[in-house]
Structures are given as C-alpha cells and as structure tokens.
Short mmCIF file of C-alpha atoms in Angstrom, two decimals:
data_model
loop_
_atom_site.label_atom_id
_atom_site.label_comp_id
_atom_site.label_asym_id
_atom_site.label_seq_id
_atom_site.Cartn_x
_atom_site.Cartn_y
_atom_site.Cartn_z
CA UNK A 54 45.22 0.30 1.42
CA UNK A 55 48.39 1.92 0.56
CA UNK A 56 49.37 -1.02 -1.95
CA UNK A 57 45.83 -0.35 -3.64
CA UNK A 58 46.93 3.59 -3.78
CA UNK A 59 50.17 2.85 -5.30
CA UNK A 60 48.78 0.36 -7.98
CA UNK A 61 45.93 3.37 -8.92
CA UNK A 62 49.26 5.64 -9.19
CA UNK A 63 51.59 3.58 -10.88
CA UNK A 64 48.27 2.68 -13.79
CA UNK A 65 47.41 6.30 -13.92
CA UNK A 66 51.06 7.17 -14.73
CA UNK A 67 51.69 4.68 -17.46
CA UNK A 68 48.20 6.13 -19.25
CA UNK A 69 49.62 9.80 -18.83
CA UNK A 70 52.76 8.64 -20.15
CA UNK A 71 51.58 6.46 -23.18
CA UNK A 72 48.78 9.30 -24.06
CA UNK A 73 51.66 11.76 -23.98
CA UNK A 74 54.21 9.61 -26.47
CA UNK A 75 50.84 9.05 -28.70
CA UNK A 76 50.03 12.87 -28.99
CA UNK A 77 53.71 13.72 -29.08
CA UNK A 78 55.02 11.29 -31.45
CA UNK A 79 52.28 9.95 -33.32
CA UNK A 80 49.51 12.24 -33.44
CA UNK A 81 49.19 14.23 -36.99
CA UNK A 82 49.44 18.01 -35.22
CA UNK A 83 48.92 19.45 -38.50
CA UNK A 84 49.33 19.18 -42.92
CA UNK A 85 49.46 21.34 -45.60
CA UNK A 86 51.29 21.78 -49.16
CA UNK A 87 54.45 23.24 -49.62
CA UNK A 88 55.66 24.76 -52.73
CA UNK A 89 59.96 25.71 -53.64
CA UNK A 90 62.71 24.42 -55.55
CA UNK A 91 63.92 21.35 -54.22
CA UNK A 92 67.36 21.58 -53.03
CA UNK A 93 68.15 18.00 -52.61
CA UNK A 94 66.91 15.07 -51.02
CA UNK A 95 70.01 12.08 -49.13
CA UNK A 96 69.34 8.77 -47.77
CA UNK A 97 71.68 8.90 -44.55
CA UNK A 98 71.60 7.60 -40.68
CA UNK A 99 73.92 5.51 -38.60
CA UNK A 100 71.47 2.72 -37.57
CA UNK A 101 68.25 3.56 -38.96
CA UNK A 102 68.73 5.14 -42.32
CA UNK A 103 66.27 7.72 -43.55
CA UNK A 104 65.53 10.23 -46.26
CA UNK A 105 65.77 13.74 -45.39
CA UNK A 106 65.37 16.81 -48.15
CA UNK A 107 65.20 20.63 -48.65
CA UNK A 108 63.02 22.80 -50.21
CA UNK A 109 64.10 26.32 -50.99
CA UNK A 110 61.12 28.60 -50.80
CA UNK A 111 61.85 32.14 -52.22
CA UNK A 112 59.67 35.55 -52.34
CA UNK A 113 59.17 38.96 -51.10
CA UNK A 114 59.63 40.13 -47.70
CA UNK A 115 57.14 42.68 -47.21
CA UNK A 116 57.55 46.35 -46.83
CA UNK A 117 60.81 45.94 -47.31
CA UNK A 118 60.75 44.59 -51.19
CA UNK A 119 63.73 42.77 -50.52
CA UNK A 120 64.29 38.78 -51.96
CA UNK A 121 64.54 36.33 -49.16
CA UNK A 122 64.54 32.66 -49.21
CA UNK A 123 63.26 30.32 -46.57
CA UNK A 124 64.29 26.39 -46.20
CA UNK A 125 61.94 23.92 -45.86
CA UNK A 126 63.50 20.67 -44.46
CA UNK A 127 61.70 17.32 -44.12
CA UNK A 128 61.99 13.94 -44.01
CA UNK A 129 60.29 11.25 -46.30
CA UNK A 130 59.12 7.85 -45.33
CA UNK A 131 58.14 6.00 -48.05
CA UNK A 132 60.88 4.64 -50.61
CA UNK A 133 59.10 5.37 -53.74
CA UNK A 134 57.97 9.38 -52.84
CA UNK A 135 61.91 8.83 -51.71
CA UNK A 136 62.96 8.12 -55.15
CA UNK A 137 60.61 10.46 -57.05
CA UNK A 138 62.15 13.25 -55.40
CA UNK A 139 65.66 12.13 -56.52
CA UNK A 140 64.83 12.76 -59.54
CA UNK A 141 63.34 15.98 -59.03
CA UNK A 142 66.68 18.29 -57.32
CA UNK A 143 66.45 21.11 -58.97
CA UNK A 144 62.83 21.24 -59.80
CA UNK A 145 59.84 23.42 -58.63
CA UNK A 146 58.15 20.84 -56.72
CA UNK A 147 54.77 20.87 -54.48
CA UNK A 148 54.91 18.60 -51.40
CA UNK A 149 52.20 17.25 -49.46
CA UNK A 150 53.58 16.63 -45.78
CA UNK A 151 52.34 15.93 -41.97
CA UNK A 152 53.77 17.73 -38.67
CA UNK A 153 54.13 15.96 -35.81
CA UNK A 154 55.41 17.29 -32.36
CA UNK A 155 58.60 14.94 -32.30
CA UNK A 156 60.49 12.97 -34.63
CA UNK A 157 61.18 9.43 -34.12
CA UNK A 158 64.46 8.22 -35.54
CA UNK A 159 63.08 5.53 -38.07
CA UNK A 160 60.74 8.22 -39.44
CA UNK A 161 63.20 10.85 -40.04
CA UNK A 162 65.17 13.89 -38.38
CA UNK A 163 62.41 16.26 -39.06
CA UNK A 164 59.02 17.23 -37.37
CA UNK A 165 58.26 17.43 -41.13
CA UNK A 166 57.04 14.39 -42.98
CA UNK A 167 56.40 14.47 -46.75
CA UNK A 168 53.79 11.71 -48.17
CA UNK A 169 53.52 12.83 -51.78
CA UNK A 170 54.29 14.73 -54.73
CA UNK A 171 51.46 16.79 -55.62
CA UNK A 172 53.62 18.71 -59.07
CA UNK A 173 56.65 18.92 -60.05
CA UNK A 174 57.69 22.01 -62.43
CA UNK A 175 60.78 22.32 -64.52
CA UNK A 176 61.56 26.47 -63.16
CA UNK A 177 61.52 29.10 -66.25
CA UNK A 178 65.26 30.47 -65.36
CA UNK A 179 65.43 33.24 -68.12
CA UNK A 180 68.82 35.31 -67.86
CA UNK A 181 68.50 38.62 -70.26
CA UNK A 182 70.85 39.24 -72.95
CA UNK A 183 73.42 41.98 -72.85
#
C-alpha cells in the first residue's frame, strides 16, 4: 500500500513539474508590436550562441513634459529576422515579438523574443540652422 502511495506521488510530481517547465518556459504568456530606433543587434554566447538586440523607445513622460527614453531588449531566434535587423541599427524599426516567463539559453537571454520585422523607417533627424 505504501509503495502504491509513493508511485501516485512520485507520477503526480513529475506532471506538476513538466506542466510547470511547459507554462514557464514554453508557453507564449503574451505578444505585441514594438516600435523605437534600433540600437543594435550581436550574435554572442559561450556555448549556445544567440542574437540579442535593443530597441530605444523615446517620448513624453507625462505631466512632467520631460523626454525620456525606455530600452527594449530582446532576443531573436531565427537567423534571417537575425540578419535583417543587422542591417537595420540605426533605423526606426517595428518588431513583432512573444513573452515568455523564462528564457532558455538556446533561445536567447531575454523573456523577449522577436519573430519579425513588421517596418523599418529611415528616422527624419532634422537639426535647424543657426
């Protein structure tokens, strides 16, 4: 009897623990757009190398009217979104991504996946003449 509870136990613990590394680490939690000048975009790692990027995302902080910037970083999976975006540093740029709950070294650093290029804009930087 007590060999039959500890089997039940043991089976109910590896389901709680796979259903938990599913939700955690595979599970899409969320997606959305982003929009910012990208800031740059690396291919780096020590055993399982990945592409990892920044988006600069600037505006108004409200009630306060001062400029602020936020950084958006995120890793990248596929090779070819990968090299798109190298050629894009320094570009207004609109990124589709997912957000899972925990990254998984082979995917990237981030919680922040991007899966494609939605635009890419070359930014209007006028400077006035004095």
């Amino acid at each position: 009897m007590l060999k039959k509870i500890g089997c039940v136990a043991a089976i109910v613990l590896i389901v709680v623990a796979g259903l938990t590394i599913g939700f955690r680490y595979f599970w899409v939690f969320g997606e959305g757009v982003k929009a910012g000048e990208l800031n740059f975009i690396t291919y780096k790692g020590y055993i399982f190398k990945t592409y990892e990027g920044r988006l600069i995302q600037s505006g108004f902080r409200a009630g306060q009217g001062s400029l602020v910037s936020n950084e958006f970083d995120f890793s990248v999976e596929r090779k070819d979104v990968a090299d798109s975006l190298m050629r894009c540093s320094g570009k207004l740029v609109e990124l589709h991504y997912r957000e899972y709950k925990g990254a998984l070294m082979w995917r990237g650093m981030s919680e922040y996946v991007v899966d494609s290029i939605v635009s890419v804009k070359t930014p209007n930087h006028t400077t006035p003449l004095e």
